[in-house]
Each structure stands twice: as C-alpha cells, then as structure tokens.
PDB file of C-alpha atoms in Angstrom:
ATOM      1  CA  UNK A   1      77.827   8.513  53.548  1.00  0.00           C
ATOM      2  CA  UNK A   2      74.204   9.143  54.672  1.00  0.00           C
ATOM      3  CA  UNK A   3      72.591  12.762  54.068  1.00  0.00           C
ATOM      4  CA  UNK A   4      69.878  13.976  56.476  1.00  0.00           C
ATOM      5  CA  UNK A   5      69.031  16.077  53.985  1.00  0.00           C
ATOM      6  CA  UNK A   6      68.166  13.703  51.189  1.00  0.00           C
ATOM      7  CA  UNK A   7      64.285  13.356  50.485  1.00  0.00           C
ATOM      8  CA  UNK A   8      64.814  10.951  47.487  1.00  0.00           C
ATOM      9  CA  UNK A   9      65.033  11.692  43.684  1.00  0.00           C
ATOM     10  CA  UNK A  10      64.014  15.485  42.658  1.00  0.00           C
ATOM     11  CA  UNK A  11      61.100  15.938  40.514  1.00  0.00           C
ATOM     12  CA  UNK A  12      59.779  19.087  39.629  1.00  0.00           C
ATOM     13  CA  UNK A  13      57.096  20.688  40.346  1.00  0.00           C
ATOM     14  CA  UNK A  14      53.558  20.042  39.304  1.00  0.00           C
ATOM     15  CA  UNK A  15      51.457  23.044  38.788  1.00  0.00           C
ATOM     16  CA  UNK A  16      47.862  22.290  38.337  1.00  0.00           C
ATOM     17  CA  UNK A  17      46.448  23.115  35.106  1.00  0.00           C
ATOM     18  CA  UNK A  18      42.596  24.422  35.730  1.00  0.00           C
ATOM     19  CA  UNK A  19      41.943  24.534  31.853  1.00  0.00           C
ATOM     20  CA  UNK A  20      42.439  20.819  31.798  1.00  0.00           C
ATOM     21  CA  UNK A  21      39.349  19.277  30.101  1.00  0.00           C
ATOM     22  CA  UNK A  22      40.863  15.308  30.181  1.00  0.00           C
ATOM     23  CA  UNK A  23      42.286  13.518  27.256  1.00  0.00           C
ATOM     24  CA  UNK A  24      42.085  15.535  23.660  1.00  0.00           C
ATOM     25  CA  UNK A  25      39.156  13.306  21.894  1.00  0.00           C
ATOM     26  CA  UNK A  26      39.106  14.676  17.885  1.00  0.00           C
ATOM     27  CA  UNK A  27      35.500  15.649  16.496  1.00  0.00           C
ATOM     28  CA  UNK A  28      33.603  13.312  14.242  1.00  0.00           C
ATOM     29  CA  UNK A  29      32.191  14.837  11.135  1.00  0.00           C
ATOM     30  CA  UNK A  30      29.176  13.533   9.274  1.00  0.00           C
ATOM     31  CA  UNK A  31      29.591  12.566   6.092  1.00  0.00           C
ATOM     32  CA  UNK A  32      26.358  11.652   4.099  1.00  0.00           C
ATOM     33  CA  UNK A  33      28.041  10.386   1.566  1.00  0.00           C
ATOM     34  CA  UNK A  34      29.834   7.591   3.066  1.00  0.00           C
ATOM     35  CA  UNK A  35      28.136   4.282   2.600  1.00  0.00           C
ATOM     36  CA  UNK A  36      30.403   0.952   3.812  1.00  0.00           C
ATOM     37  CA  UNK A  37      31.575  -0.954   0.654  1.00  0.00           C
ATOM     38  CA  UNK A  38      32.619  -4.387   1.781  1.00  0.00           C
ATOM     39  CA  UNK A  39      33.745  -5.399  -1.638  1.00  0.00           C
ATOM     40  CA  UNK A  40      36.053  -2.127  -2.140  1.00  0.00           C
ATOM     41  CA  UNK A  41      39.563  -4.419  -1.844  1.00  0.00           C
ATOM     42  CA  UNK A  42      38.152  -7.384  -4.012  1.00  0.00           C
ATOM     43  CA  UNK A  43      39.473  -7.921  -7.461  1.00  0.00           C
ATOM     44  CA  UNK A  44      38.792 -10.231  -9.744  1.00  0.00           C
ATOM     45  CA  UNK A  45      41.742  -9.617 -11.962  1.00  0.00           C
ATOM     46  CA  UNK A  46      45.393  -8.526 -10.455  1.00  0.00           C
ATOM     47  CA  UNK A  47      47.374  -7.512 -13.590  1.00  0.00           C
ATOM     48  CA  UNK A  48      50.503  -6.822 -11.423  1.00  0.00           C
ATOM     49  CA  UNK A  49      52.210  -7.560  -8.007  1.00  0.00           C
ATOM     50  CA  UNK A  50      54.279  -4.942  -6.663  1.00  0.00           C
ATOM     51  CA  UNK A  51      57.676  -5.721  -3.815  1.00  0.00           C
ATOM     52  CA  UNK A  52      59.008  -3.263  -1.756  1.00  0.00           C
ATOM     53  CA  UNK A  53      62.218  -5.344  -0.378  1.00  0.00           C
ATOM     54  CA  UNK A  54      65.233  -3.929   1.521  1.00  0.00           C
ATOM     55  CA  UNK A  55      68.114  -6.074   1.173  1.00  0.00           C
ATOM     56  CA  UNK A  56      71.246  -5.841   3.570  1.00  0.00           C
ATOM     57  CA  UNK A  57      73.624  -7.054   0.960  1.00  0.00           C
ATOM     58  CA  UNK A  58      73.472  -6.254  -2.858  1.00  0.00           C
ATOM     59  CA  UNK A  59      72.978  -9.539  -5.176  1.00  0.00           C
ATOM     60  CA  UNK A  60      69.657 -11.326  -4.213  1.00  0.00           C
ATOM     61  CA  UNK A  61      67.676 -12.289  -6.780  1.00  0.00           C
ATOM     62  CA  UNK A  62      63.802 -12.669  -7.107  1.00  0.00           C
ATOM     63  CA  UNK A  63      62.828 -14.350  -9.909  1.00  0.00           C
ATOM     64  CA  UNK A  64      59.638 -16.831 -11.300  1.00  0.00           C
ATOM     65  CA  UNK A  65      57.284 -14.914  -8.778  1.00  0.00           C
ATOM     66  CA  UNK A  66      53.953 -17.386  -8.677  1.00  0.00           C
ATOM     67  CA  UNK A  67      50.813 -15.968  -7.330  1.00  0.00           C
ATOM     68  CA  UNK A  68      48.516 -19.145  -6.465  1.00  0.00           C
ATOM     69  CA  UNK A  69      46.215 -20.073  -4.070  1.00  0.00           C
ATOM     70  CA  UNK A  70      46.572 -24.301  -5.231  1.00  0.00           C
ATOM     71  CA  UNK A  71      49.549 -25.588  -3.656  1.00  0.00           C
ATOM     72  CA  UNK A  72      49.838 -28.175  -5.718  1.00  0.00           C
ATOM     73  CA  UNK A  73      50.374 -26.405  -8.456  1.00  0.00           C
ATOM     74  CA  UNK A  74      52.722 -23.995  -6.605  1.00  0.00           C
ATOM     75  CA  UNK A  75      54.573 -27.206  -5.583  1.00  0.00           C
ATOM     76  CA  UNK A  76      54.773 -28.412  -9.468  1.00  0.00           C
ATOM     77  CA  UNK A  77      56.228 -25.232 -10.407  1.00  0.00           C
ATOM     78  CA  UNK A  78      58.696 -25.080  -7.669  1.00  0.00           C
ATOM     79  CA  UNK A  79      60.428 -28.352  -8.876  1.00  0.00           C
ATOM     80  CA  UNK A  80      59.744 -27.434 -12.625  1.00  0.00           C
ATOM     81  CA  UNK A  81      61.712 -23.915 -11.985  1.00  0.00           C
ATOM     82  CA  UNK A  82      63.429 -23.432  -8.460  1.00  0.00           C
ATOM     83  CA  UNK A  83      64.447 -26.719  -8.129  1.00  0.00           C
ATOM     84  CA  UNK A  84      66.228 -26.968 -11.535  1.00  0.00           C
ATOM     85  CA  UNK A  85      68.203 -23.635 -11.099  1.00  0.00           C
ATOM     86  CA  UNK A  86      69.189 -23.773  -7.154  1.00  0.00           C
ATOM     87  CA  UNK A  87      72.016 -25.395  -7.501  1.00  0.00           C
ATOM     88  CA  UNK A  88      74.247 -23.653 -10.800  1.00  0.00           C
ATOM     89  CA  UNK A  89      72.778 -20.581  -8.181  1.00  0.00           C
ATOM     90  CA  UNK A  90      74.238 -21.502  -5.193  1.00  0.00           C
ATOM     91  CA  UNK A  91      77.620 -22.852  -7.132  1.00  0.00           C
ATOM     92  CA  UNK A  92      77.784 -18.916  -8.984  1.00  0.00           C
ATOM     93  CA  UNK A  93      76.974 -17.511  -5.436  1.00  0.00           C
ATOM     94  CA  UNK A  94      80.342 -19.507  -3.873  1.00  0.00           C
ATOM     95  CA  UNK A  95      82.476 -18.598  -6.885  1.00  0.00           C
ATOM     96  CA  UNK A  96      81.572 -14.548  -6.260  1.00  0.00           C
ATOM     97  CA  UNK A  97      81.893 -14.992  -2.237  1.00  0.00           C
ATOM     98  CA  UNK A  98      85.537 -16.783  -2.964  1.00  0.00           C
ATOM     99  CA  UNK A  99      86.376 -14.159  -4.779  1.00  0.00           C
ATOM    100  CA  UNK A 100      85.159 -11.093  -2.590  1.00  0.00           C
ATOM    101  CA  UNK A 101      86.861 -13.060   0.350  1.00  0.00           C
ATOM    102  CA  UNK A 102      89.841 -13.238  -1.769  1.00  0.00           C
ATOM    103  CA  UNK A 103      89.795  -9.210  -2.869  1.00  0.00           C
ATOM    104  CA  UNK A 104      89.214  -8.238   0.707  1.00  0.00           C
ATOM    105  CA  UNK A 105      92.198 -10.661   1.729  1.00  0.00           C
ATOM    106  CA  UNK A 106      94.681  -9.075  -0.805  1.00  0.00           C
ATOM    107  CA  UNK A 107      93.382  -5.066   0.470  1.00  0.00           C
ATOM    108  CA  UNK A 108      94.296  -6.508   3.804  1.00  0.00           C
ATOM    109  CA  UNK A 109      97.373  -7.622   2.515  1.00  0.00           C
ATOM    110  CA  UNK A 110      98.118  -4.210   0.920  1.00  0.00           C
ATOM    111  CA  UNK A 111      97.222  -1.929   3.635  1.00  0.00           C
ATOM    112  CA  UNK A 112      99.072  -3.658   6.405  1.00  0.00           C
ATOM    113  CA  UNK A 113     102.387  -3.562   3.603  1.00  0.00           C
ATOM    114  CA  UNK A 114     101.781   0.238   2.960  1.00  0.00           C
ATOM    115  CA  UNK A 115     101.608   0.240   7.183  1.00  0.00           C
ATOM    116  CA  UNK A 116     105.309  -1.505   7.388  1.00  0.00           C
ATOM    117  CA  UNK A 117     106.571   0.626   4.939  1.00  0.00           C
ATOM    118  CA  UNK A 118     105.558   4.124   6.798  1.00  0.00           C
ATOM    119  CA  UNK A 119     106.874   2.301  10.128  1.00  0.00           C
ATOM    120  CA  UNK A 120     110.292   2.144   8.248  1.00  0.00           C
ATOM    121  CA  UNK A 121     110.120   5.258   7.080  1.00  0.00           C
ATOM    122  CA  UNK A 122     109.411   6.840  10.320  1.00  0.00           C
ATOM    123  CA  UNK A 123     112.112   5.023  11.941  1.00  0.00           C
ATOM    124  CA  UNK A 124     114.562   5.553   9.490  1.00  0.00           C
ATOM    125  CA  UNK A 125     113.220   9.666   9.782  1.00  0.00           C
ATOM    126  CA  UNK A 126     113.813   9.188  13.741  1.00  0.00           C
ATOM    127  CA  UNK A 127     116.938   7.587  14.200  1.00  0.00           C
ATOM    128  CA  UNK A 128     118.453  10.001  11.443  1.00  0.00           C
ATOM    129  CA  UNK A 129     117.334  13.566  13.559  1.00  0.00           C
ATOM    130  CA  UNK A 130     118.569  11.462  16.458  1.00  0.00           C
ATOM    131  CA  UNK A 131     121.781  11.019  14.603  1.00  0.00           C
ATOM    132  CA  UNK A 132     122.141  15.002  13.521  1.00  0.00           C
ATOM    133  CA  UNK A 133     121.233  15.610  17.540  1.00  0.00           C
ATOM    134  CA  UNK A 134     124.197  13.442  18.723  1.00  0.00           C
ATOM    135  CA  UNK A 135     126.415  15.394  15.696  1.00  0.00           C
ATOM    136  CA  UNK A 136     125.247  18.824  17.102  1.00  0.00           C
ATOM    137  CA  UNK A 137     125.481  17.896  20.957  1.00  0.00           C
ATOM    138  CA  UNK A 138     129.446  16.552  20.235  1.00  0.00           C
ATOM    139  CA  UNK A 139     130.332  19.769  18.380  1.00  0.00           C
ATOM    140  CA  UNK A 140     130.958  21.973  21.481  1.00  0.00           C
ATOM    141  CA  UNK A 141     132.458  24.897  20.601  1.00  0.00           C
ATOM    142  CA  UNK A 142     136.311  25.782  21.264  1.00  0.00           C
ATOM    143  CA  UNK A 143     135.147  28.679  23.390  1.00  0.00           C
ATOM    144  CA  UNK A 144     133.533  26.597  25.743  1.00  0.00           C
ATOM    145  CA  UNK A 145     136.485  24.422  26.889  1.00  0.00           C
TER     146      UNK A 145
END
C-alpha cells in the first residue's frame, strides 16, 4: 500500500557544528636528537629466531628450523632431514587420527545407548501413572451408583 506521507528513509537531524576546524591533524614535535639510522634493523649475527604460531588443532610439530638464504643448501637439508622423517610422520599421524575417530565413534556409541535407556525409562514411568490413572478412574465409589 502506497503512503502519501512517506518522504523516504528517516535520518536525523544534522546540526551544524560552528567550532568545526576540519579533520583533527596531531602536532609534530621536534626532536633534535633524532638522526635517521638506516642500518638500525641490520645484524650481522641472529643468535635466535622466535615463532608466534596459532594452531587450530593441537599436535603440529615444527622441527629442524633452517635459516638460509642458499637454496641449495636449504634443498640438501630438506632431503637429508624432512625427507627421511615424513613418512614414519605421516604413518604416526594416521595411527592417532584412527584412533581419535575410533574414541569419538565409541562416545557416540555410548551417548545414544544412555539416550535409549532414559527413553525406556520414561516410557516405562508413563505407561505405569497411566496404568494407576485407569486403576483410580475404575474405582468409582459405591456412593456414586
């Protein structure tokens, strides 16, 4: 149904703001100290490498970390190390998802017995107050008849 009356979406009002001096710009201080260092990030020597990783699911490993810039050498140590241990990895990493799978299978399992069993129960507790009903509804009293 059309309104007449309907001037599109409400907005509210604007009220002008006569303070406004235009976007907030922050002050720059000088600082006579400062001289530009463009060697302040170059090392010749890194005694350490630090990893800040976030894994979704526990069990990843990191292990022979190689910091190189020859990829040759990068490549050499990759079949020397990686190469030689991917496999008894990837075997160990089947073995612990079979069994996980197989856990989780036999919770399953468990829960959905437990779930029967209460089922039963309940309809053994319903047809049995549905039972002492029918006793108390046929027991009219002498009175009555």
């Amino acid at each position: 149904i059309d309104n007449p009356d309907y001037k599109g979406e409400w907005r509210p009002r604007q009220i002008e703001n006569e303070a406004y001096k235009g976007p907030w710009v922050h002050p720059q201080i000088e600082n006579p100290e400062y001289s530009a260092d463009d060697s302040l990030y170059r090392y010749t020597d890194i005694g350490a490498v630090g990893f800040d990783l976030w894994q979704v699911k526990s069990g990843t490993i990191f292990d022979n970390i190689l910091v190189t810039d020859d990829v040759e050498y990068a490549a050499e140590v990759g079949r020397d190390t990686w190469a030689v241990t991917k496999e008894p990895e990837r075997e160990m990493k089947s073995k612990i998802d079979a069994e996980e799978a197989e856990a989780k299978k036999a919770e399953e399992d468990a829960a959905k017995e437990t779930e029967a069993t209460e089922e039963e129960e309940e309809d053994e507790t319903e047809e049995a107050e549905d039972d002492e009903e029918a006793d108390e509804s046929d027991e009219t009293p002498r009175d009555e008849l």
